[in-house]
Coordinates of C-alpha atoms and ligand atoms in Angstrom, one line a residue:
X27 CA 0.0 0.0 0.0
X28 CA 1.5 3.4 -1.1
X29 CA 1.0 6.5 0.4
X30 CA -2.3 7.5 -1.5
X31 CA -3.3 4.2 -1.0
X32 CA -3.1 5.0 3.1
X33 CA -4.4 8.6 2.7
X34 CA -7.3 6.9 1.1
X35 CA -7.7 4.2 3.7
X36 CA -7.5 6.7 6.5
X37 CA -10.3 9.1 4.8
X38 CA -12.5 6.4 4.1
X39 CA -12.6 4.9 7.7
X40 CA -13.7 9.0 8.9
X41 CA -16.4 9.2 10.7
X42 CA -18.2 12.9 11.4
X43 CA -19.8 13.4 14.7
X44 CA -22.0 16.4 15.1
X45 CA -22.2 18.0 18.3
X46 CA -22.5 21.4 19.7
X47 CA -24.2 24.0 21.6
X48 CA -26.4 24.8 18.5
X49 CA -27.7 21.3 18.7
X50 CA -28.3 21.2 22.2
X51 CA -30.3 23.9 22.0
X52 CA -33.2 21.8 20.4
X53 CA -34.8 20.7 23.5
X54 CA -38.1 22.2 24.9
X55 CA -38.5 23.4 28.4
X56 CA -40.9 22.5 31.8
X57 CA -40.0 19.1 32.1
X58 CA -40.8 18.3 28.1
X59 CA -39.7 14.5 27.8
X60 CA -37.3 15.9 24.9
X61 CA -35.5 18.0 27.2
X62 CA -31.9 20.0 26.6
X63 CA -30.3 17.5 28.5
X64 CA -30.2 14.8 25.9
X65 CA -26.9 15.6 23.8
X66 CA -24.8 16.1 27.0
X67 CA -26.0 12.6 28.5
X68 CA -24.6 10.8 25.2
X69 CA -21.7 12.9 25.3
X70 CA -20.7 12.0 28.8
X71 CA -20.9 9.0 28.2
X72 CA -19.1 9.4 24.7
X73 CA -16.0 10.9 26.6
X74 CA -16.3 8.2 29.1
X75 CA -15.7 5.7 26.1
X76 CA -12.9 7.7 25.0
X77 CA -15.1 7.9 21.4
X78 CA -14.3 11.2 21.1
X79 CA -10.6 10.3 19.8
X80 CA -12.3 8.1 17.2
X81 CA -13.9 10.5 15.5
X82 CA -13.8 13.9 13.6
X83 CA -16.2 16.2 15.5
X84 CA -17.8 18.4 13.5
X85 CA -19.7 22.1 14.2
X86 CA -23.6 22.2 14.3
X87 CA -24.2 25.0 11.2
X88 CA -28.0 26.2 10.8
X89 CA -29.7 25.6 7.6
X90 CA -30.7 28.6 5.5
X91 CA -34.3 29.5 4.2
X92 CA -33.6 28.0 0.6
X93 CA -32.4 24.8 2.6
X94 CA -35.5 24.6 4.7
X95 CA -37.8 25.4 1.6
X96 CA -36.1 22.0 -0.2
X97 CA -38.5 19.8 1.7
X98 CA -40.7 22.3 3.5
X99 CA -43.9 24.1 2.7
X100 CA -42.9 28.1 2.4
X101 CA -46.0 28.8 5.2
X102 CA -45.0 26.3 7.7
X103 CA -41.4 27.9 7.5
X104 CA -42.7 30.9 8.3
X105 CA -45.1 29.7 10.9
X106 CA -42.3 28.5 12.9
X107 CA -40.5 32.0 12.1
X108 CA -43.4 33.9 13.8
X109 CA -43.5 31.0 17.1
X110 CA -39.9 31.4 17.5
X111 CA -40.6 35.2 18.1
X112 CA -43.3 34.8 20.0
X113 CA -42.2 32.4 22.0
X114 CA -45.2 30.8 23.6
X115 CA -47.8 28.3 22.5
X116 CA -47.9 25.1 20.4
X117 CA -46.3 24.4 16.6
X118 CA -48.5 21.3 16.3
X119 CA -51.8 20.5 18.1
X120 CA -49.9 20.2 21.9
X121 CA -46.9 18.0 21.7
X122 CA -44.1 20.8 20.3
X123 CA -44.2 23.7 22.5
X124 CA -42.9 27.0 20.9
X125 CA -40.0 28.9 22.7
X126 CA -38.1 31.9 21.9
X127 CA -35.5 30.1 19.5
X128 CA -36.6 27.4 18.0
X129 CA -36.2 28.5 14.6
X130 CA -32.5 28.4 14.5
X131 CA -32.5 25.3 17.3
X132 CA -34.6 24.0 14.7
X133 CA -32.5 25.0 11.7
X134 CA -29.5 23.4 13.7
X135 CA -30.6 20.0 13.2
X136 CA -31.3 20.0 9.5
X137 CA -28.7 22.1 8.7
X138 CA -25.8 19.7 10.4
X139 CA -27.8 17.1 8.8
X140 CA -26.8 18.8 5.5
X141 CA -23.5 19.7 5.9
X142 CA -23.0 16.3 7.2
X143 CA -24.1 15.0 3.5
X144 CA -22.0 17.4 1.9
X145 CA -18.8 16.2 3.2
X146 CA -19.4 12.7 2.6
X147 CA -20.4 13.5 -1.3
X148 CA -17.4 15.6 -1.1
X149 CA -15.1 12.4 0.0
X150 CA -14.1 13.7 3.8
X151 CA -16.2 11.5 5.8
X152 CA -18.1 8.3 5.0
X153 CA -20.2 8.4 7.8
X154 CA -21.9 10.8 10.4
X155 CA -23.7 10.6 13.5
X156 CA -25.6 12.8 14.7
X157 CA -27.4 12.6 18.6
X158 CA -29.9 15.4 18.1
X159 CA -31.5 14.9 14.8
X160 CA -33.7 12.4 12.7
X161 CA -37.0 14.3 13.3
X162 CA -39.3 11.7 11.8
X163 CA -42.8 13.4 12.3
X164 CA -42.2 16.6 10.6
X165 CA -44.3 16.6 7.4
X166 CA -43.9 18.9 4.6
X167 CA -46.6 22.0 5.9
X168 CA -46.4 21.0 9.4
X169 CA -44.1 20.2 12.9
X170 CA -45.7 16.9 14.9
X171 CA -44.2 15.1 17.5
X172 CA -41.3 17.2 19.0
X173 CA -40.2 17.7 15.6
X174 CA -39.9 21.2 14.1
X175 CA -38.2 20.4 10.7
X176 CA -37.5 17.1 9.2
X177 CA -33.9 17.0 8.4
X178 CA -33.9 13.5 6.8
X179 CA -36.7 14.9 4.3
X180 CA -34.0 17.8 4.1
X181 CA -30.9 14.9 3.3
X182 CA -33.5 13.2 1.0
X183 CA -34.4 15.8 -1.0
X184 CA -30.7 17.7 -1.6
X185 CA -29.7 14.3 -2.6
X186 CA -31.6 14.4 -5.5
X187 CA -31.6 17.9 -6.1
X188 CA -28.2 18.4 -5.7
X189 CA -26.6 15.3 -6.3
X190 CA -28.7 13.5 -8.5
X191 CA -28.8 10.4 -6.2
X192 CA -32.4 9.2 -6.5
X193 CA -32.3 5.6 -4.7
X194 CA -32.2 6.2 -0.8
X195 CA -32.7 3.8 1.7
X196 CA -34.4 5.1 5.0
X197 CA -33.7 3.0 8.1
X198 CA -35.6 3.3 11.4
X199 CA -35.7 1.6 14.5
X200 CA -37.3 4.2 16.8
X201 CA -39.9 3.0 18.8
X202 CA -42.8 5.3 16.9
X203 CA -43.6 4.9 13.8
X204 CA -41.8 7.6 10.8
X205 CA -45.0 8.5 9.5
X206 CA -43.2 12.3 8.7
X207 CA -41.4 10.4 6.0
X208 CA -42.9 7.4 5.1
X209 CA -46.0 9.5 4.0
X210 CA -44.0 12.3 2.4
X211 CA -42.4 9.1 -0.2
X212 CA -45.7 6.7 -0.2
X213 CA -45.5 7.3 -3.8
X214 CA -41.9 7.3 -4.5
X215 CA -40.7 4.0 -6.0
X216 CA -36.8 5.0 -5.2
X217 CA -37.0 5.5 -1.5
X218 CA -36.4 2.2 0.0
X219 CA -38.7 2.8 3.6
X220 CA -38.0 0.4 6.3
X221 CA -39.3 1.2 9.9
X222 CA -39.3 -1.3 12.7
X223 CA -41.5 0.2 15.6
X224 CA -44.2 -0.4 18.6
X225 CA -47.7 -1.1 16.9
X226 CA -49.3 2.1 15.9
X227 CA -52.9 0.6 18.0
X228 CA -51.1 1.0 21.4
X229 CA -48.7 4.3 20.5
X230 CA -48.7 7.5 19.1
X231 CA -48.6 8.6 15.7
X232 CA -50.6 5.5 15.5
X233 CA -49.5 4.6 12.0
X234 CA -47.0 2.1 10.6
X235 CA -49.1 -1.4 9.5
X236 CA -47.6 -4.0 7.8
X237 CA -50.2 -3.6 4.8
X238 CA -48.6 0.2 3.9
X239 CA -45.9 -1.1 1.6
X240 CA -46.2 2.2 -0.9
X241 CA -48.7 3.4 -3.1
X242 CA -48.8 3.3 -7.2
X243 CA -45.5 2.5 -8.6
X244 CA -44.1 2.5 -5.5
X245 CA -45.9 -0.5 -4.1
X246 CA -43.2 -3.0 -2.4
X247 CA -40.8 -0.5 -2.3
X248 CA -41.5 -0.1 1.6
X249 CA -41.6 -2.0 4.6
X250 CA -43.4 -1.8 8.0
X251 CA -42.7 -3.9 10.5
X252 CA -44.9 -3.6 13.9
X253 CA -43.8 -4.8 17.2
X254 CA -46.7 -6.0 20.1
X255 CA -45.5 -4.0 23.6
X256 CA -43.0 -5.9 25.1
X257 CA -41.2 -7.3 22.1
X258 CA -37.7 -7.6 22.9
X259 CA -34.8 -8.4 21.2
X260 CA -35.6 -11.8 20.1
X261 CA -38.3 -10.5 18.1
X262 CA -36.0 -7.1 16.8
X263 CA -33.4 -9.7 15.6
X264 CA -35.9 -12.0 13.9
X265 CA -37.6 -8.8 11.8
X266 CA -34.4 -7.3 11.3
X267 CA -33.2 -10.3 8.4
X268 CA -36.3 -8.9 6.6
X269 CA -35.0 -5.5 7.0
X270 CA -32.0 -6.5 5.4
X271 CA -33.5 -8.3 2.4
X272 CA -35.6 -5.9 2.1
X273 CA -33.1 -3.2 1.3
X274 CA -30.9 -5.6 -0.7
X275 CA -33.2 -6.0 -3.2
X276 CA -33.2 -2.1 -4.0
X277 CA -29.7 -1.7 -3.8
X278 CA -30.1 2.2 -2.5
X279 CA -27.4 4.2 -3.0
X280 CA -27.0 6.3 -0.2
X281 CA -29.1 4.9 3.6
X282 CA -30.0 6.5 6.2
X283 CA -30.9 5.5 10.0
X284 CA -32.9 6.9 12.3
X285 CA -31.8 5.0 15.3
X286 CA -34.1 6.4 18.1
X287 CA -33.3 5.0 21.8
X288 CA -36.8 5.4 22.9
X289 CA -37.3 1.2 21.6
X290 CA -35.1 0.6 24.7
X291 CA -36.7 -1.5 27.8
X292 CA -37.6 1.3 30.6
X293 CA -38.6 4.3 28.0
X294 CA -41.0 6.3 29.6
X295 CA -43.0 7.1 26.8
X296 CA -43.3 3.7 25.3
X297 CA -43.7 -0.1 25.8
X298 CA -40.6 -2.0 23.8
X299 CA -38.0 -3.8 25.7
X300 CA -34.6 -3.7 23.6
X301 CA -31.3 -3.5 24.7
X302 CA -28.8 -1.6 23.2
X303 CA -27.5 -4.6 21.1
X304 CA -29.9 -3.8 18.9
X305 CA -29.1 -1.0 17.8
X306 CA -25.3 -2.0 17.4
X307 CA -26.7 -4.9 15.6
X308 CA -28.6 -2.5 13.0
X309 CA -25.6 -0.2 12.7
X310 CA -23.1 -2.9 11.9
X311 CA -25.3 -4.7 9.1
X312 CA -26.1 -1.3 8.0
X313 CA -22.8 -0.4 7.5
X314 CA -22.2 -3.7 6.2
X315 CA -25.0 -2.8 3.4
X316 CA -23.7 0.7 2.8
X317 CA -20.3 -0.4 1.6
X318 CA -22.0 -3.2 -0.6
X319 CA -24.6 -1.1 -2.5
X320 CA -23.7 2.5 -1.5
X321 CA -19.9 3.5 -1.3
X322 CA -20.1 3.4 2.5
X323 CA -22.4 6.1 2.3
X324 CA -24.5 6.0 5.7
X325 CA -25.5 9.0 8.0
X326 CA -27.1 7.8 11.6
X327 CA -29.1 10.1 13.3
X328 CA -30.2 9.8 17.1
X329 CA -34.1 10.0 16.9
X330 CA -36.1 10.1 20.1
X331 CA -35.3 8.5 23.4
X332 CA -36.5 9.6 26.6
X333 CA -34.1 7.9 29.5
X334 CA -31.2 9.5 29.5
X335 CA -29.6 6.2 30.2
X336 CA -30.6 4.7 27.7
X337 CA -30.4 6.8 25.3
X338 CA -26.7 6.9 26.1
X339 CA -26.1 3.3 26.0
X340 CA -27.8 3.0 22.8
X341 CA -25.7 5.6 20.9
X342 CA -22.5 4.9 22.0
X343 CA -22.8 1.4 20.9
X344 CA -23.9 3.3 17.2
X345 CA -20.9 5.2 17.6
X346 CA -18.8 2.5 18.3
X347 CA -20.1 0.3 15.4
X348 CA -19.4 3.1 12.9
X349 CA -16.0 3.7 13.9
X350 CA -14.9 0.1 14.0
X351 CA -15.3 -0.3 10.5
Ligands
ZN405 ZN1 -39.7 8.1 19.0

């Protein structure tokens, strides 16, 4: 192996983290179960693992209006624009309280989640992980579910606006159902959906059954896989070989993973029991599938969890899967 050879090698194995005050700042206040605290307990825990030498840490940068407008409606921009002035009252219907702020915490998340794409497509990383993002219940005209702005609709899109990557795999293992995205692509026969998740009849948004496989042309192209309260990781190991079929038949070129902590045993606001080896199970396969079908190109995001605990545990092992590789 020449020199090249080993620069290449060593750029290749990069792996971005994204952490920062900006991100930390997405949080909402009086005791909301998605508090500020979140980033800090995975960092801790991080530093504590010594992952932070494993990584290249990256700023949090806030996305721009054109950048928001690439998946989002123009008025629900500027709905959360007036909020974040205000400062009081509801963006949705009573789950995502307004503060004074959470415009640009908002425009944090999606706009890490953008700079992390550029420097993969740009050859600097091949993956990223970033705690404080995958906001799964934003839809196009509207925040839902703690989630202001969809960032992975944001990675989506500029992929194949900008990049003209079309077939994207999207990955999730948070305990609720990604109904933010999986709605938004029903339709669209080249984004590869595949959402493990508690049984929409016992949890919020609801959504999720195993007969919404895509609409039109699309139909196939996605996979929902609901899990009765309780299931552990027996049963997450068991669906997870159809995950993996699932997405090898598409052969995406790009995947993302939405790797909420909130499926772990003892989450307050829901009813699986995982353990963390679950979600280093899907990282490593995922990773695995990245570099068979997509270059290496994967980009983790940290979803919901609501014990800080576990929420820790969970994304460390993440972290440490990516970097092993
Ligand atoms: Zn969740």
């Amino acid at each position: 192996m020449d020199a090249a050879d080993c620069e290449k090698k060593r750029m290749k194995s990069e792996v971005l983290l994204f952490v920062g005050e900006a991100l930390g700042n997405y949080g909402f206040p009086d005791g909301h179960p998605f508090s500020v605290d979140r980033q800090g307990a995975f960092w801790n825990e991080a530093l504590t693992q010594g992952l932070d030498k494993r990584v290249t840490l990256a700023a949090p940068r806030l996305a721009s209006r054109e950048e928001l407008l690439r998946f989002h409606d123009e008025k629900h921009v500027d709905w959360v624009e007036m909020r974040s002035r205000v400062g009081s009252g509801y963006l949705d219907y009573g789950d995502t309280p307004a503060f004074r702020g959470v415009l640009e915490a908002a425009s944090a998340v999606t706009g890490s989640a953008l700079e992390g794409l550029h420097r993969i497509m740009a050859g600097e990383a091949q993956r990223t992980f970033q705690p404080i993002g995958g906001m799964h219940h934003a839809r196009r005209g509207r925040a839902a579910g703690f989630c202001v702005f969809n960032d992975l609709g944001g990675v989506i899109d500029t992929l194949r606006t900008q990049y003209g990557i079309r077939r994207v795999a999207y990955v999730d293992i948070d305990v609720h159902h990604g109904d933010g995205v999986f709605y938004s692509y029903e339709s669209d026969a080249d984004l590869v959906f595949a959402d493990l998740h508690e049984d929409g009849r016992f949890l919020y948004p609801g959504t999720g059954f195993a007969e919404e496989t895509g609409t039109g042309g699309a139909e196939g192209t996605k996979l929902n896989i609901p899990l009765a309260p309780g299931a552990g990781d027996k049963e997450f190991f068991a669906a997870w070989e159809r995950v993996l079929s699932h997405l090898r038949r598409y052969q995406p070129e790009f995947v993302l993973l939405q790797a909420g902590a909130d499926s772990l045993a003892g989450d307050p606001l829901a009813h699986l029991a995982l353990s963390p080896a679950a979600h280093a199970h899907a990282t490593k396969t995922l990773v695995g599938l990245a570099e068979e079908t997509a270059r290496g190109r994967l980009m983790v995001f940290g979803g919901g969890g609501y014990d800080l605990g576990n929420l820790a545990s969970a994304w460390t092992q993440v972290l440490t899967e990516l970097v092993r590789s």
